[in-house]
Coordinates of C-alpha atoms in Angstrom, one line a residue:
Chain A
M5 CA 0.0 0.0 0.0
T6 CA 1.2 3.5 -0.8
D7 CA 1.5 6.2 1.7
A8 CA -0.7 9.1 0.7
I9 CA 0.9 11.6 3.1
V10 CA 4.4 11.5 4.5
I11 CA 5.7 14.2 6.8
K12 CA 9.4 14.1 7.8
N13 CA 10.8 16.4 10.5
L14 CA 8.7 19.4 9.4
T15 CA 9.5 22.7 11.1
K16 CA 8.0 26.1 10.8
S17 CA 8.4 29.4 12.7
F18 CA 6.5 32.7 12.5
K19 CA 8.9 35.5 13.4
N20 CA 10.5 34.2 16.6
Q21 CA 7.7 31.8 17.5
K22 CA 8.2 28.1 16.7
V23 CA 4.9 26.7 15.4
L24 CA 6.1 23.3 14.3
E25 CA 9.1 21.7 16.0
G26 CA 9.9 18.7 13.8
I27 CA 6.7 16.7 13.0
N28 CA 6.7 13.2 11.6
L29 CA 3.6 11.6 10.3
V30 CA 2.5 9.0 7.8
V31 CA -1.0 8.5 6.5
P32 CA -1.5 5.3 4.4
Q33 CA -3.7 5.5 1.3
G34 CA -7.4 5.2 2.1
K35 CA -7.0 5.9 5.9
M36 CA -7.9 8.8 8.1
L37 CA -5.6 10.4 10.5
A38 CA -7.0 12.9 13.0
L39 CA -4.6 15.6 14.2
L40 CA -5.9 16.4 17.6
G41 CA -4.9 19.4 19.7
P42 CA -6.0 22.7 21.2
N43 CA -5.9 26.1 19.4
G44 CA -2.4 27.2 18.6
A45 CA -1.0 23.6 18.6
G46 CA 0.1 23.9 14.9
K47 CA -2.8 22.0 13.2
T48 CA -3.7 24.6 10.7
T49 CA -0.1 25.4 9.9
T50 CA 0.5 21.7 9.1
I51 CA -2.6 21.7 6.8
R52 CA -1.4 24.9 5.1
I53 CA 2.0 23.4 4.4
L54 CA 0.5 20.2 3.0
S55 CA -1.9 22.1 0.8
T56 CA 1.0 24.2 -0.7
L57 CA -0.3 27.5 0.9
L58 CA 2.7 27.9 3.2
N59 CA 6.4 27.0 2.8
A60 CA 8.0 25.0 5.6
D61 CA 11.3 26.1 7.1
G62 CA 12.7 22.6 7.2
G63 CA 11.9 19.0 6.7
Q64 CA 9.9 17.4 3.9
A65 CA 6.3 16.8 3.1
L66 CA 5.1 14.4 0.4
V67 CA 1.5 14.4 -0.7
G68 CA 0.6 11.6 -3.1
G69 CA 4.4 11.1 -3.6
F70 CA 4.9 14.7 -4.7
D71 CA 7.1 17.1 -2.7
V72 CA 4.8 20.0 -1.7
A73 CA 7.7 22.5 -2.1
R74 CA 9.0 21.2 -5.5
E75 CA 5.8 20.2 -7.3
P76 CA 3.0 22.3 -5.8
K77 CA 0.9 22.1 -9.0
R78 CA 0.8 18.3 -9.0
V79 CA -0.1 18.3 -5.3
R80 CA -2.9 20.8 -5.9
S81 CA -4.4 18.6 -8.6
I82 CA -4.9 15.6 -6.2
I83 CA -6.0 17.4 -3.0
G84 CA -9.2 18.9 -1.7
L85 CA -9.0 21.5 1.1
T86 CA -11.7 22.5 3.4
G87 CA -10.4 25.3 5.7
Q88 CA -11.5 26.5 9.1
Y89 CA -13.7 29.2 7.6
A90 CA -16.1 28.4 4.9
A91 CA -14.3 29.8 1.8
V92 CA -17.3 30.2 -0.4
D93 CA -18.4 33.0 -2.7
E94 CA -21.1 35.0 -0.8
Y95 CA -22.8 36.5 -3.8
L96 CA -23.0 33.5 -6.0
N97 CA -25.5 30.7 -5.3
G98 CA -24.6 27.2 -4.3
R99 CA -24.7 25.7 -7.8
E100 CA -22.7 28.6 -9.3
N101 CA -20.1 28.1 -6.6
L102 CA -19.8 24.5 -7.4
E103 CA -19.7 25.0 -11.2
M104 CA -17.0 27.8 -10.8
M105 CA -14.9 25.5 -8.8
G106 CA -15.3 22.7 -11.3
A107 CA -14.1 25.0 -14.1
L108 CA -11.1 26.1 -12.0
Y109 CA -10.2 22.4 -11.4
H110 CA -10.3 22.0 -15.2
L111 CA -12.9 19.4 -15.2
G112 CA -14.4 18.9 -18.6
K113 CA -17.4 21.1 -19.5
S114 CA -19.7 18.0 -19.8
K115 CA -18.6 16.7 -16.4
I116 CA -19.1 19.9 -14.3
K117 CA -22.9 20.1 -14.3
P118 CA -23.7 16.5 -13.4
R119 CA -21.0 16.5 -10.7
A120 CA -22.4 19.7 -9.2
Q121 CA -25.9 18.3 -9.1
E122 CA -24.6 15.0 -7.6
L123 CA -22.8 17.0 -4.8
L124 CA -25.9 19.2 -4.2
E125 CA -28.0 16.1 -3.6
Q126 CA -25.3 14.3 -1.5
F127 CA -25.0 17.4 0.8
D128 CA -28.7 18.1 1.1
L129 CA -28.3 21.4 -0.7
V130 CA -30.7 20.9 -3.7
E131 CA -33.4 23.3 -2.3
A132 CA -30.8 26.0 -1.5
A133 CA -28.9 25.5 -4.8
S134 CA -30.3 28.7 -6.5
K135 CA -30.2 30.9 -3.4
P136 CA -27.2 33.2 -2.8
V137 CA -24.8 31.7 -0.3
K138 CA -25.0 34.8 2.0
T139 CA -28.5 33.6 3.0
Y140 CA -27.1 30.1 4.0
S141 CA -26.8 29.0 7.6
G142 CA -23.5 28.1 9.2
G143 CA -24.0 24.4 8.6
M144 CA -25.1 24.9 5.0
R145 CA -22.0 26.9 4.3
R146 CA -19.7 24.3 5.8
R147 CA -21.4 21.6 3.7
L148 CA -21.1 23.7 0.6
D149 CA -17.5 24.4 1.5
L150 CA -16.7 20.6 1.7
A151 CA -18.7 20.0 -1.5
L152 CA -16.5 22.5 -3.3
S153 CA -13.3 20.7 -2.3
L154 CA -14.8 17.4 -3.5
I155 CA -15.8 18.7 -7.0
S156 CA -12.9 17.0 -8.7
T157 CA -13.2 13.8 -6.6
P158 CA -9.7 14.3 -5.1
P159 CA -8.1 11.1 -3.7
I160 CA -6.6 13.1 -0.7
I161 CA -8.6 15.5 1.4
F162 CA -7.6 17.9 4.1
L163 CA -10.3 18.8 6.6
D164 CA -9.3 21.7 8.9
E165 CA -11.7 21.6 11.9
P166 CA -14.7 20.9 9.7
T167 CA -17.2 21.0 12.5
T168 CA -15.9 23.8 14.7
G169 CA -18.8 26.1 15.6
L170 CA -21.5 23.9 14.2
D171 CA -24.7 22.9 16.0
P172 CA -25.0 19.3 17.0
R173 CA -27.4 18.4 14.2
S174 CA -25.1 19.9 11.5
R175 CA -22.1 18.2 13.2
I176 CA -23.7 14.7 12.9
L177 CA -24.6 15.4 9.3
M178 CA -21.0 16.4 8.6
W179 CA -19.8 13.2 10.3
D180 CA -22.0 11.1 8.1
I181 CA -20.6 12.8 5.0
I182 CA -17.0 12.2 6.2
K183 CA -17.8 8.5 6.9
K184 CA -19.1 8.1 3.4
L185 CA -16.0 9.6 2.0
M186 CA -13.9 7.1 3.9
E187 CA -16.0 4.3 2.5
Q188 CA -15.1 5.5 -0.9
G189 CA -11.4 5.0 -0.1
V190 CA -10.4 8.6 0.1
T191 CA -7.4 9.5 2.3
I192 CA -8.2 12.1 4.9
L193 CA -6.2 14.2 7.2
L194 CA -8.6 15.8 9.7
T195 CA -7.8 18.3 12.4
T196 CA -10.0 18.8 15.3
Q197 CA -10.3 20.0 18.9
Y198 CA -13.1 17.6 19.5
L199 CA -11.8 14.4 21.0
E200 CA -15.1 12.7 20.4
E201 CA -14.8 13.5 16.7
A202 CA -11.3 12.0 16.4
D203 CA -12.4 9.0 18.4
K204 CA -15.5 8.4 16.2
L205 CA -14.0 8.9 12.8
A206 CA -10.3 8.3 12.6
D207 CA -8.2 5.2 12.1
R208 CA -5.3 6.8 13.9
I209 CA -4.9 9.8 16.1
A210 CA -1.9 12.1 16.5
V211 CA -2.0 14.4 19.5
L212 CA -0.4 17.7 18.7
D213 CA 0.7 20.1 21.4
K214 CA 2.8 23.3 20.9
G215 CA 4.2 22.1 17.5
K216 CA 5.1 18.6 18.7
I217 CA 3.4 15.3 18.4
I218 CA 3.1 14.0 21.9
A219 CA 1.3 10.7 21.2
E220 CA 0.2 8.7 18.3
G221 CA -1.9 5.5 17.8
T222 CA -5.3 4.1 17.2
P223 CA -8.1 5.6 19.4
T224 CA -8.2 2.3 21.5
E225 CA -4.4 2.3 21.9
L226 CA -4.3 5.8 23.2
K227 CA -7.1 5.2 25.6
S228 CA -5.5 2.0 26.9
R229 CA -2.2 3.8 27.5
V230 CA -4.0 6.0 30.1
G231 CA -4.9 2.8 31.7
S232 CA -7.5 3.3 34.4
E233 CA -11.2 3.9 34.9
R234 CA -12.4 7.4 35.6
I235 CA -15.0 8.6 38.0
E236 CA -17.0 11.7 37.0
I237 CA -19.0 13.5 39.7
T238 CA -21.3 16.4 39.3
I239 CA -21.8 18.5 42.5
D240 CA -25.3 19.7 43.3
H241 CA -24.5 23.2 44.6
K242 CA -22.0 25.6 43.0
S243 CA -21.0 26.9 46.4
D244 CA -19.7 23.4 47.4
F245 CA -17.6 23.0 44.3
K246 CA -14.2 24.4 45.5
K247 CA -14.5 22.6 48.8
A248 CA -15.2 19.3 47.0
V249 CA -12.2 19.7 44.7
S250 CA -9.9 20.4 47.7
L251 CA -11.2 17.4 49.6
I252 CA -11.1 14.8 46.9
Q253 CA -7.6 15.1 45.5
G254 CA -6.3 12.2 43.5
S255 CA -4.4 11.5 40.3
G256 CA -5.5 13.1 37.0
L257 CA -8.0 15.3 38.7
R258 CA -9.9 17.4 36.3
Q259 CA -12.4 20.1 37.2
N260 CA -15.0 22.0 35.3
P261 CA -16.5 24.7 37.6
E262 CA -19.2 25.7 35.0
E263 CA -20.6 22.2 34.8
R264 CA -19.8 21.6 38.5
S265 CA -18.0 18.4 37.4
I266 CA -14.9 16.7 38.9
G267 CA -13.1 13.8 37.2
I268 CA -10.4 11.6 38.7
S269 CA -8.5 8.5 37.7
T270 CA -9.1 5.4 39.8
D271 CA -8.5 1.7 39.5
G272 CA -12.3 1.4 39.1
S273 CA -12.7 -0.6 42.3
V274 CA -15.8 -0.2 44.4
K275 CA -13.6 0.6 47.4
E276 CA -12.1 3.6 45.6
I277 CA -15.6 4.8 44.5
K278 CA -16.8 4.4 48.1
R279 CA -13.9 6.4 49.4
V280 CA -14.6 9.4 47.2
L281 CA -18.3 9.3 48.0
D282 CA -17.7 9.0 51.8
I283 CA -15.4 12.1 51.7
L284 CA -18.1 14.1 50.0
D285 CA -20.9 12.7 52.2
G286 CA -18.8 13.5 55.4
A287 CA -18.5 17.1 54.3
G288 CA -22.2 17.4 53.6
I289 CA -21.7 18.0 49.9
E290 CA -24.7 16.8 47.8
I291 CA -24.0 14.9 44.5
D292 CA -26.1 15.5 41.5
A293 CA -24.8 12.7 39.3
M294 CA -21.9 10.2 39.2
S295 CA -20.5 8.0 36.5
V296 CA -17.7 5.6 36.0
H297 CA -16.3 5.3 32.5
T298 CA -13.3 4.3 30.4
P299 CA -11.1 7.3 29.6
T300 CA -12.1 9.7 26.8
L301 CA -9.6 11.4 24.6
D302 CA -9.9 14.5 26.9
D303 CA -8.3 12.3 29.6
V304 CA -5.7 11.1 27.1
F305 CA -4.7 14.7 26.4
L306 CA -4.5 15.4 30.1
H307 CA -2.4 12.3 30.6
F308 CA 0.2 13.1 28.0
T309 CA 0.6 16.9 28.6
G310 CA -0.2 17.0 32.3
K311 CA -2.5 19.9 31.8
E312 CA -6.0 20.8 30.7
T313 CA -6.8 21.4 27.0
N314 CA -6.9 25.1 27.9
N315 CA -7.7 26.6 24.5
I316 CA -5.9 29.8 23.9
T317 CA -7.7 32.0 21.4
Q318 CA -5.6 32.5 18.3
Chain B
M16 CA 19.6 20.3 -36.9
N17 CA 16.0 20.7 -37.8
F18 CA 13.4 23.4 -38.5
W19 CA 13.0 24.3 -34.8
T20 CA 16.6 24.5 -33.8
P21 CA 16.9 28.3 -34.2
V22 CA 13.7 28.7 -32.1
D23 CA 15.1 26.4 -29.5
Y24 CA 18.3 28.4 -29.5
I25 CA 16.6 31.7 -29.1
I26 CA 14.4 30.3 -26.3
K27 CA 17.5 29.0 -24.5
L28 CA 19.1 32.4 -24.9
I29 CA 16.2 34.4 -23.5
N30 CA 15.0 31.7 -21.0
P31 CA 16.9 33.1 -18.0
F32 CA 15.4 36.5 -18.5
L33 CA 11.9 35.3 -19.2
N34 CA 11.5 32.8 -16.5
P35 CA 11.4 35.3 -13.6
I36 CA 8.7 37.2 -15.5
F37 CA 6.7 34.0 -16.2
N38 CA 7.1 33.0 -12.6
M39 CA 5.8 36.3 -11.5
F40 CA 2.6 35.7 -13.5
D41 CA 2.5 32.1 -12.4
L42 CA 2.4 31.0 -16.0
K43 CA 4.0 28.2 -17.9
K44 CA 7.7 28.2 -17.9
I45 CA 9.3 28.0 -21.3
K46 CA 11.1 24.6 -21.2
T47 CA 13.1 23.2 -24.0
N48 CA 13.2 19.8 -22.4
R49 CA 10.0 18.5 -20.8
P50 CA 10.9 16.6 -17.6
A51 CA 9.7 13.0 -17.2
P52 CA 6.9 12.5 -14.7
A53 CA 8.5 12.5 -11.2
A54 CA 6.2 10.0 -9.5
T55 CA 5.0 6.7 -10.7
N56 CA 2.6 5.7 -8.0
S57 CA -1.2 5.6 -8.3
F58 CA -1.5 9.4 -7.8
A59 CA 0.8 10.2 -10.7
Q60 CA -1.7 9.7 -13.5
E61 CA -4.3 11.8 -11.8
A62 CA -1.8 14.6 -11.2
E63 CA -0.5 14.5 -14.8
R64 CA -4.0 14.8 -16.2
K65 CA -5.1 17.8 -14.1
A66 CA -1.9 19.8 -13.5
E67 CA -1.1 20.2 -17.1
E68 CA 0.0 23.8 -17.3
S69 CA -0.9 25.6 -20.4
W70 CA -1.9 29.0 -21.8
Y71 CA -5.3 27.5 -22.5
F72 CA -6.0 26.9 -18.8
A73 CA -4.5 30.2 -17.8
L74 CA -7.0 31.9 -20.2
S75 CA -9.9 29.8 -19.1
D76 CA -9.2 30.4 -15.4
T77 CA -9.1 34.1 -16.1
W78 CA -12.3 34.0 -18.0
V79 CA -14.1 32.0 -15.2
L80 CA -12.9 34.6 -12.6
I81 CA -13.9 37.5 -14.8
M82 CA -17.4 36.0 -15.0
R83 CA -17.4 35.6 -11.2
S84 CA -16.5 39.3 -10.6
L85 CA -19.0 40.5 -13.2
K86 CA -21.8 38.5 -11.5
H87 CA -20.8 40.3 -8.3
I88 CA -21.8 43.6 -9.9
F89 CA -25.3 42.5 -10.4
K90 CA -25.7 40.4 -7.3
N91 CA -24.2 42.8 -4.8
P92 CA -26.6 45.7 -4.1
D93 CA -23.7 47.9 -3.0
Q94 CA -21.9 47.6 -6.3
L95 CA -25.0 48.0 -8.4
L96 CA -26.0 51.1 -6.4
A97 CA -22.5 52.6 -6.8
A98 CA -22.7 52.0 -10.5
S99 CA -26.2 53.4 -11.1
V100 CA -27.1 56.0 -8.5
Q101 CA -23.7 57.5 -7.8
P102 CA -23.3 59.1 -11.2
V103 CA -26.7 60.7 -11.0
M104 CA -26.0 62.1 -7.5
F105 CA -22.6 63.3 -8.4
M106 CA -23.8 65.1 -11.6
V107 CA -26.9 66.7 -9.9
L108 CA -25.1 67.7 -6.7
F109 CA -22.0 69.2 -8.3
G110 CA -23.8 70.6 -11.2
Y111 CA -26.4 72.5 -9.2
V112 CA -24.5 73.2 -6.0
F113 CA -21.3 74.5 -7.4
G114 CA -22.6 75.4 -10.8
G115 CA -23.6 79.0 -10.0
A116 CA -20.5 79.8 -7.9
I117 CA -17.6 78.6 -10.0
N118 CA -16.2 80.8 -12.8
T119 CA -15.3 78.8 -15.8
G120 CA -15.1 81.8 -18.2
S121 CA -16.8 81.4 -21.4
I122 CA -17.5 77.7 -20.9
N123 CA -20.8 76.6 -19.5
Y124 CA -20.2 74.9 -16.1
I125 CA -22.1 71.7 -16.9
N126 CA -20.0 71.3 -20.1
F127 CA -16.9 71.9 -18.0
L128 CA -17.9 69.5 -15.2
V129 CA -18.8 66.3 -17.1
A130 CA -15.1 65.4 -17.8
G131 CA -14.1 66.0 -14.2
I132 CA -17.0 64.0 -12.7
L133 CA -16.5 61.2 -15.2
V134 CA -12.9 60.7 -14.2
Q135 CA -13.5 61.1 -10.5
M136 CA -16.3 58.5 -10.7
A137 CA -14.0 56.2 -12.6
A138 CA -11.3 56.7 -9.9
F139 CA -13.7 55.8 -7.1
G140 CA -15.0 52.9 -9.2
A141 CA -11.5 51.5 -9.5
T142 CA -11.1 51.3 -5.8
T143 CA -13.7 48.5 -5.7
T144 CA -10.9 46.1 -6.7
S145 CA -9.0 46.8 -3.4
L146 CA -12.2 46.1 -1.5
S147 CA -12.9 42.9 -3.4
V148 CA -9.3 41.6 -3.1
A149 CA -9.2 42.4 0.7
T150 CA -12.6 40.6 1.1
D151 CA -11.5 37.6 -0.8
L152 CA -8.3 37.4 1.3
K153 CA -10.3 37.7 4.5
R154 CA -12.9 35.1 3.6
G155 CA -10.2 32.6 2.6
I156 CA -11.4 32.3 -1.0
I157 CA -7.9 33.3 -2.2
D158 CA -6.5 30.4 -0.1
R159 CA -8.9 28.1 -1.8
F160 CA -7.9 29.3 -5.2
K161 CA -4.3 28.9 -4.3
S162 CA -4.9 25.3 -3.3
L163 CA -6.3 24.6 -6.8
P164 CA -4.2 23.6 -9.9
M165 CA -5.1 27.0 -11.5
L166 CA -3.7 30.4 -12.3
S167 CA -4.9 31.9 -8.9
S168 CA -3.7 35.4 -9.6
A169 CA -6.5 35.6 -12.2
V170 CA -8.7 36.5 -9.3
M171 CA -7.3 40.0 -9.4
T172 CA -7.7 40.2 -13.2
G173 CA -11.4 39.3 -12.6
H174 CA -11.9 42.2 -10.2
V175 CA -10.0 44.6 -12.4
V176 CA -12.2 43.7 -15.5
A177 CA -15.3 44.1 -13.4
D178 CA -14.1 47.6 -12.5
L179 CA -13.9 48.3 -16.3
V180 CA -17.4 47.1 -16.9
R181 CA -18.9 48.9 -13.9
N182 CA -17.2 52.1 -14.9
L183 CA -18.5 51.8 -18.4
M184 CA -22.1 51.4 -17.1
S185 CA -21.9 54.3 -14.7
S186 CA -20.2 56.5 -17.3
F187 CA -23.1 55.8 -19.7
I188 CA -25.7 56.7 -17.0
L189 CA -23.7 59.9 -16.1
I190 CA -23.5 61.1 -19.7
I191 CA -27.3 60.6 -20.1
V192 CA -28.0 62.6 -16.9
A193 CA -25.6 65.3 -18.1
F194 CA -27.4 65.6 -21.4
I195 CA -30.7 66.1 -19.5
M196 CA -29.0 68.8 -17.4
G197 CA -27.9 70.7 -20.6
F198 CA -24.6 69.1 -21.5
R199 CA -23.8 69.9 -25.2
P200 CA -20.6 68.2 -26.3
V201 CA -18.9 68.8 -29.6
A202 CA -17.1 65.4 -29.8
S203 CA -17.3 63.4 -32.9
F204 CA -17.8 59.6 -33.0
T205 CA -14.0 59.1 -33.1
D206 CA -13.6 61.5 -30.2
W207 CA -16.1 59.4 -28.1
L208 CA -14.1 56.3 -28.9
L209 CA -10.9 58.0 -27.7
I210 CA -12.7 59.2 -24.6
I211 CA -13.8 55.7 -23.8
G212 CA -10.3 54.4 -24.5
I213 CA -8.6 56.9 -22.2
L214 CA -11.2 56.3 -19.4
L215 CA -10.8 52.5 -19.6
L216 CA -7.0 52.8 -19.6
F217 CA -7.2 55.1 -16.6
T218 CA -9.5 52.7 -14.8
L219 CA -7.2 49.8 -15.6
A220 CA -4.1 51.6 -14.2
L221 CA -5.9 52.6 -11.0
S222 CA -7.6 49.2 -10.5
W223 CA -4.2 47.5 -10.5
V224 CA -2.9 50.0 -8.0
S225 CA -6.1 49.2 -6.1
A226 CA -5.3 45.5 -6.2
I227 CA -1.9 46.2 -4.6
M228 CA -3.7 48.2 -1.8
G229 CA -6.1 45.3 -1.3
L230 CA -3.2 42.9 -0.9
L231 CA -1.4 45.2 1.5
A232 CA -4.4 46.2 3.7
R233 CA -4.5 44.6 7.1
S234 CA -8.3 44.5 7.1
V235 CA -11.2 45.2 4.8
E236 CA -11.9 48.4 6.8
A237 CA -8.4 49.6 6.2
V238 CA -9.0 49.5 2.5
Q239 CA -11.5 52.4 2.8
W240 CA -8.6 54.7 3.6
F241 CA -7.1 54.0 0.2
G242 CA -9.9 56.0 -1.4
F243 CA -9.5 58.7 1.2
F244 CA -5.8 59.2 1.0
L245 CA -5.2 58.6 -2.6
V246 CA -8.3 59.2 -4.7
F247 CA -9.7 62.2 -2.8
P248 CA -6.6 64.4 -3.1
L249 CA -5.8 63.3 -6.6
T250 CA -9.3 64.0 -7.9
F251 CA -10.0 67.2 -6.0
A252 CA -6.5 68.7 -6.4
S253 CA -7.1 68.6 -10.1
G254 CA -8.9 70.3 -12.8
A255 CA -12.0 68.2 -12.2
F256 CA -14.3 70.8 -10.6
V257 CA -12.6 74.2 -10.9
P258 CA -10.0 75.6 -13.3
T259 CA -6.6 75.1 -11.7
E260 CA -5.7 78.7 -12.2
S261 CA -7.7 79.7 -9.1
M262 CA -5.6 77.5 -6.8
P263 CA -2.7 78.7 -4.6
Y264 CA 0.8 78.3 -6.2
I265 CA 2.0 75.0 -4.7
L266 CA -1.3 73.3 -5.1
R267 CA -1.6 74.6 -8.6
V268 CA 1.8 73.2 -9.7
F269 CA 0.7 69.8 -8.3
A270 CA -2.7 70.0 -9.8
Q271 CA -1.5 70.9 -13.2
N272 CA 1.1 68.2 -13.5
Q273 CA -0.5 65.2 -11.8
P274 CA -1.9 62.3 -14.0
V275 CA -5.5 62.7 -13.1
T276 CA -5.5 66.3 -14.4
H277 CA -4.0 65.2 -17.7
V278 CA -6.7 62.5 -18.0
I279 CA -9.5 65.0 -17.2
E280 CA -8.1 67.7 -19.6
A281 CA -7.6 65.2 -22.4
I282 CA -11.2 64.0 -22.1
R283 CA -12.5 67.6 -21.7
A284 CA -10.6 68.6 -24.8
L285 CA -12.2 65.8 -26.8
M286 CA -15.6 66.5 -25.4
I287 CA -16.0 70.2 -25.6
G288 CA -13.1 71.4 -27.6
T289 CA -10.8 73.0 -25.0
P290 CA -7.1 73.2 -25.9
M291 CA -5.6 69.7 -26.0
G292 CA -1.9 70.6 -25.5
N293 CA 0.1 67.6 -24.2
H294 CA -2.7 66.1 -22.1
A295 CA -3.6 63.2 -24.4
W296 CA -0.2 61.6 -24.7
L297 CA 0.8 62.4 -21.2
S298 CA -2.2 60.7 -19.8
I299 CA -1.6 57.6 -21.9
V300 CA 2.1 57.5 -20.9
W301 CA 1.1 57.9 -17.2
C302 CA -1.5 55.1 -17.3
I303 CA 0.7 52.7 -19.2
G304 CA 3.6 53.5 -16.9
I305 CA 1.5 52.8 -13.8
I306 CA 0.2 49.5 -15.4
I307 CA 3.8 48.4 -16.2
V308 CA 4.8 48.9 -12.6
A309 CA 1.6 47.8 -10.8
V310 CA 0.9 44.5 -12.5
P311 CA 4.2 42.8 -11.6
V312 CA 4.1 44.3 -8.1
A313 CA 0.5 43.0 -7.6
S314 CA 1.4 39.6 -8.9
Y315 CA 4.5 39.4 -6.8
L316 CA 2.6 40.4 -3.6
F317 CA -0.2 37.9 -4.5
R318 CA 2.2 35.0 -4.9
N319 CA 4.1 35.8 -1.6
K320 CA 1.0 36.6 0.4
S321 CA 1.1 34.2 3.4
T322 CA 3.5 31.7 1.8
Q323 CA 6.6 32.8 3.8

C-alpha cells in the first residue's frame, strides 16, 4: 500500500515563535488520521503546508508522492482542502459556486454540471442551490465548502476543523458525510479540537501540542495507555464545588466549575468509589450525578501533557 | 539540426530573462526539455492529467474569474447602487450646488464639469478592486484558489475587469444625466471612442494599484482609507471641478502636473473642444507606466501573500 501523506521532521516558525518543531507523520492511502490538539498547537499550519499554501522552514512533506515544495501544482491537482472558515463566494448561489470550482479544477465542461448536481444532492443542498450563499446557515456553508473541495473527486482530502462552531445536528450530518468519503477509499487528514470527533471517525490519532506530536496511535491504543477507569462526579450546589475539589484530590484530577463536574482517575474498584463518596458525604456535599467510564480522549490529552486542554484563542 | 533548432536556440538564450517574469505571472515556464513525470505511484496519473500547465487553462481560469466578478456587480446591491445611483447624485449635486459659484469663463459649467466627474467616478469605481481583493483574502477564497491547480492570480484580473465594466455602465448613466441637465458636447464619434479608451486605460491603471492596496491592507476596513488618502486628493486637487488657475501656487503646480488632471483635460478637450496641449499623450504615458509597474508588483505580492 502506498503512503498518501508522508511528513518528515517538518519545522515552521513565524517570526520568533516556533509553530512546528519537527513533526513526523504517515497517512496510508485510504486511511484517516486525526490531528488532535488545542488552538495554537500547529494543526492549521500543518494543513497549510501540506496544501501548498505555506512553505515549511525545514523537513519534507510528500502528498501523493509529490514534494509539496517542489511540485505544488501536482499536489494541488490531487487534493481537496476545506479550511476552518467556509471559503465560499457570498454573492453566487450554491450551484454557481460548485460550477465555478469545477471549471477552475479544469474538469471537462460536460462533467461539471452533473457532478455539481450530484454533490448538491449528496450534501442536502438541492433546495438552496439557487439561493445566494449569503442567505445560508453556518451548517449549509460548511457543507457547501466541503462539497466545493470534492468537486474534482480528489483522492486526498484535508479537513481543517470541519465541525468547529457547528450545532449538534449539523455536526452529525457532517460526520455522516465524512464517513461516506472514507468508505469511498479517500485518504483524509482531519484536524479537530473535539476528542469525540477523532475517536468516532479516525483510524489513527496524532496528538499535537505546541508544535510537537506528543502521542500517536489508534483511538483504542491511546485510551488504553492512560490505563485506568475514571469517576465523573457532578456537584449539586455551585457553592460546594471548591470545597469538593480540595477534599477529593487524586491523580489526573480534572475540574469544570461551570458544569460543576470533577473527574479523577481510579482503578475502578468499588472501594475507591466508596472512598470518594464518603469524603463528600462526610463534608455534607450533595452529589447531582456520578458515573464511571473508560477514559475519553480528553483524559488522554491530560495524561500526555499533564495539563488541561486550555484553549488559547488565536 | 531541424526546423525548430533556431527557435530552441533563441528560447535557451532568453530563458533566464523570461522565467522570472513568467514565474511572476504564475504562467507556464518555457522549457526546452520536458521533464519526465516524477512519481509513478497511483496518484501520478491523476496529477498528470489535471496539473497540465498551459496557456489554454490560464486563459480559461481568467475567464471564469472575470465572470465571477461580473456576477458580483449585479448580485451585490452595493456595487449596483454605486454603478447606477452614484453618477446621478454626483452630476446633480456638483452641477447645481457649485454650478452657479464657479467661474469657468466662457465655458458653460455643466459642459466643464462632465469630464471631471466622469474621471472622479472612474477613480472611485477603480477602488472596488481593493475592497474585493481584501474581502477575498479575509474570507479565505484566495487560499482556496491557491490550493487549486489553477492560475490563482487571475482572481485579481477578474476584479479589475469588473471595474472596467462597472465604470462603463456608470459613465453611460452619467452622460445621459448630463445631457438632461444641458450638456452639449462637440465630440465626434472618433472622439467618443478615444474618450472611452482613455477612461478605460485610466481605470485599468488605478484598478491594478487598487489590487496592490487590497493585498497590503491589514483589514477590509483599512482599505477604505485607500480612497480617502489617494483618490480624494488626486481627484479634488485637479482640474475636475474648478479651473486650476484659481488655486494657490504650490497646489496649482501639483494639480496641473499630476496624472488625473491630464486625463481630465484630455477628455475635456475631446468632449467640448478646450485646448488639448500635451494632455492626451501624457495621460496615456502615465497610465501605461502605472500599469507596467503595478501589474508585476501586484502579482509578486499575491504570490508571496502568506506563503513565507
